[in-house]
Amino acid sequence: METIDKIKQQIEENAILLYMKGSPKLPSCGFSSQTSQALMACGEKFAYVDILQNPDIRAELPIYAEWPTFPQLWVEGELIGGCDIVLEMFQKGELQPIIKDAAMRRDAE
């Protein structure tokens, strides 16, 4: 499977998906750590892809997403953004309803 096809499939199959360095429990970068903590604080399950274990995705995703950095949060096929955007949305209370709604729709399927 081509890398871009793999990325599209991951985004399609996971309502809430975080591309990050490391894992939510063992992040390998401060930005990934902060982003995953904000996401975990929303209280819903989410999928993640460790780009350090997937160099092909690490290389191709910034081109596909037109977003150069990691982490990247995708919700229902839409790129929400990286660390700064996610943290700002979380602090303003904007992220929580987006995550809750996506999880509700995912769980209803």
CSV table of C-alpha atoms in Angstrom, one decimal:
chain,number,residue,atom,x,y,z
A,1,MET,CA,0.0,0.0,0.0
A,2,GLU,CA,1.3,3.4,-0.9
A,3,THR,CA,2.1,5.7,2.1
A,4,ILE,CA,-0.5,8.3,1.1
A,5,ASP,CA,-3.2,5.6,0.8
A,6,LYS,CA,-2.2,4.4,4.3
A,7,ILE,CA,-2.5,7.9,5.7
A,8,LYS,CA,-5.9,8.4,4.1
A,9,GLN,CA,-7.1,5.0,5.5
A,10,GLN,CA,-5.9,5.9,9.0
A,11,ILE,CA,-7.6,9.3,8.9
A,12,GLU,CA,-10.8,7.7,7.5
A,13,GLU,CA,-10.9,4.8,10.0
A,14,ASN,CA,-10.2,6.9,13.1
A,15,ALA,CA,-12.6,9.6,14.2
A,16,ILE,CA,-10.0,11.1,16.5
A,17,LEU,CA,-6.4,10.6,15.3
A,18,LEU,CA,-3.2,12.1,16.6
A,19,TYR,CA,0.0,11.9,14.6
A,20,MET,CA,2.8,12.4,17.2
A,21,LYS,CA,6.3,11.6,18.3
A,22,GLY,CA,6.1,8.7,20.7
A,23,SER,CA,2.9,7.6,22.4
A,24,PRO,CA,0.4,9.4,24.7
A,25,LYS,CA,1.9,7.6,27.7
A,26,LEU,CA,5.5,8.0,26.5
A,27,PRO,CA,5.7,11.0,24.3
A,28,SER,CA,9.1,11.7,22.7
A,29,CYS,CA,8.7,15.5,22.3
A,30,GLY,CA,7.3,18.3,24.4
A,31,PHE,CA,4.8,19.4,21.8
A,32,SER,CA,3.4,15.8,21.4
A,33,SER,CA,3.2,15.5,25.2
A,34,GLN,CA,1.2,18.8,25.6
A,35,THR,CA,-1.1,17.9,22.7
A,36,SER,CA,-1.8,14.4,23.9
A,37,GLN,CA,-2.4,15.6,27.5
A,38,ALA,CA,-5.0,18.1,26.2
A,39,LEU,CA,-6.6,15.4,24.2
A,40,MET,CA,-6.7,12.9,27.1
A,41,ALA,CA,-8.2,15.7,29.3
A,42,CYS,CA,-11.2,15.7,26.9
A,43,GLY,CA,-11.9,12.2,28.3
A,44,GLU,CA,-12.5,10.3,25.0
A,45,LYS,CA,-10.5,7.5,23.4
A,46,PHE,CA,-8.4,8.5,20.5
A,47,ALA,CA,-6.0,6.7,18.1
A,48,TYR,CA,-2.5,7.7,17.5
A,49,VAL,CA,0.4,7.0,15.1
A,50,ASP,CA,4.0,7.3,16.4
A,51,ILE,CA,5.7,8.9,13.4
A,52,LEU,CA,9.1,7.9,14.8
A,53,GLN,CA,8.2,4.3,14.2
A,54,ASN,CA,6.8,5.2,10.8
A,55,PRO,CA,9.4,7.2,8.8
A,56,ASP,CA,7.4,6.9,5.6
A,57,ILE,CA,4.4,8.6,7.2
A,58,ARG,CA,6.7,11.2,8.9
A,59,ALA,CA,8.0,12.1,5.4
A,60,GLU,CA,4.7,12.0,3.5
A,61,LEU,CA,2.1,13.4,5.9
A,62,PRO,CA,3.3,17.0,5.9
A,63,ILE,CA,3.0,17.1,2.1
A,64,TYR,CA,-0.5,15.5,2.2
A,65,ALA,CA,-1.7,17.7,5.1
A,66,GLU,CA,0.0,20.8,3.8
A,67,TRP,CA,1.1,21.2,7.4
A,68,PRO,CA,4.9,21.0,8.1
A,69,THR,CA,5.1,20.0,11.7
A,70,PHE,CA,4.1,17.3,14.3
A,71,PRO,CA,2.0,16.6,16.2
A,72,GLN,CA,-1.1,16.8,14.0
A,73,LEU,CA,-4.6,16.3,15.3
A,74,TRP,CA,-7.2,15.0,12.8
A,75,VAL,CA,-10.9,14.8,13.8
A,76,GLU,CA,-13.4,13.2,11.4
A,77,GLY,CA,-11.1,13.6,8.5
A,78,GLU,CA,-10.3,17.3,9.1
A,79,LEU,CA,-6.9,18.6,10.2
A,80,ILE,CA,-7.5,20.5,13.4
A,81,GLY,CA,-3.8,21.6,13.8
A,82,GLY,CA,-0.7,21.2,15.8
A,83,CYS,CA,0.2,21.8,19.4
A,84,ASP,CA,-0.4,25.6,19.6
A,85,ILE,CA,-3.8,25.4,18.0
A,86,VAL,CA,-4.9,22.4,20.0
A,87,LEU,CA,-3.8,24.0,23.3
A,88,GLU,CA,-5.4,27.3,22.5
A,89,MET,CA,-8.7,25.5,21.5
A,90,PHE,CA,-8.5,23.4,24.7
A,91,GLN,CA,-8.0,26.5,26.9
A,92,LYS,CA,-10.9,28.3,25.3
A,93,GLY,CA,-13.1,25.3,25.7
A,94,GLU,CA,-13.5,24.8,22.0
A,95,LEU,CA,-11.7,21.5,21.7
A,96,GLN,CA,-13.8,19.5,24.2
A,97,PRO,CA,-17.1,19.7,22.3
A,98,ILE,CA,-15.5,18.8,19.0
A,99,ILE,CA,-13.8,15.7,20.6
A,100,LYS,CA,-17.0,14.7,22.5
A,101,ASP,CA,-19.2,15.1,19.3
A,102,ALA,CA,-16.7,13.1,17.2
A,103,ALA,CA,-16.6,10.3,19.8
A,104,MET,CA,-20.4,10.3,20.1
A,105,ARG,CA,-20.8,9.8,16.4
A,106,ARG,CA,-18.0,7.2,16.3
A,107,ASP,CA,-19.6,5.2,19.1
A,108,ALA,CA,-23.0,5.4,17.5
A,109,GLU,CA,-21.8,3.7,14.3
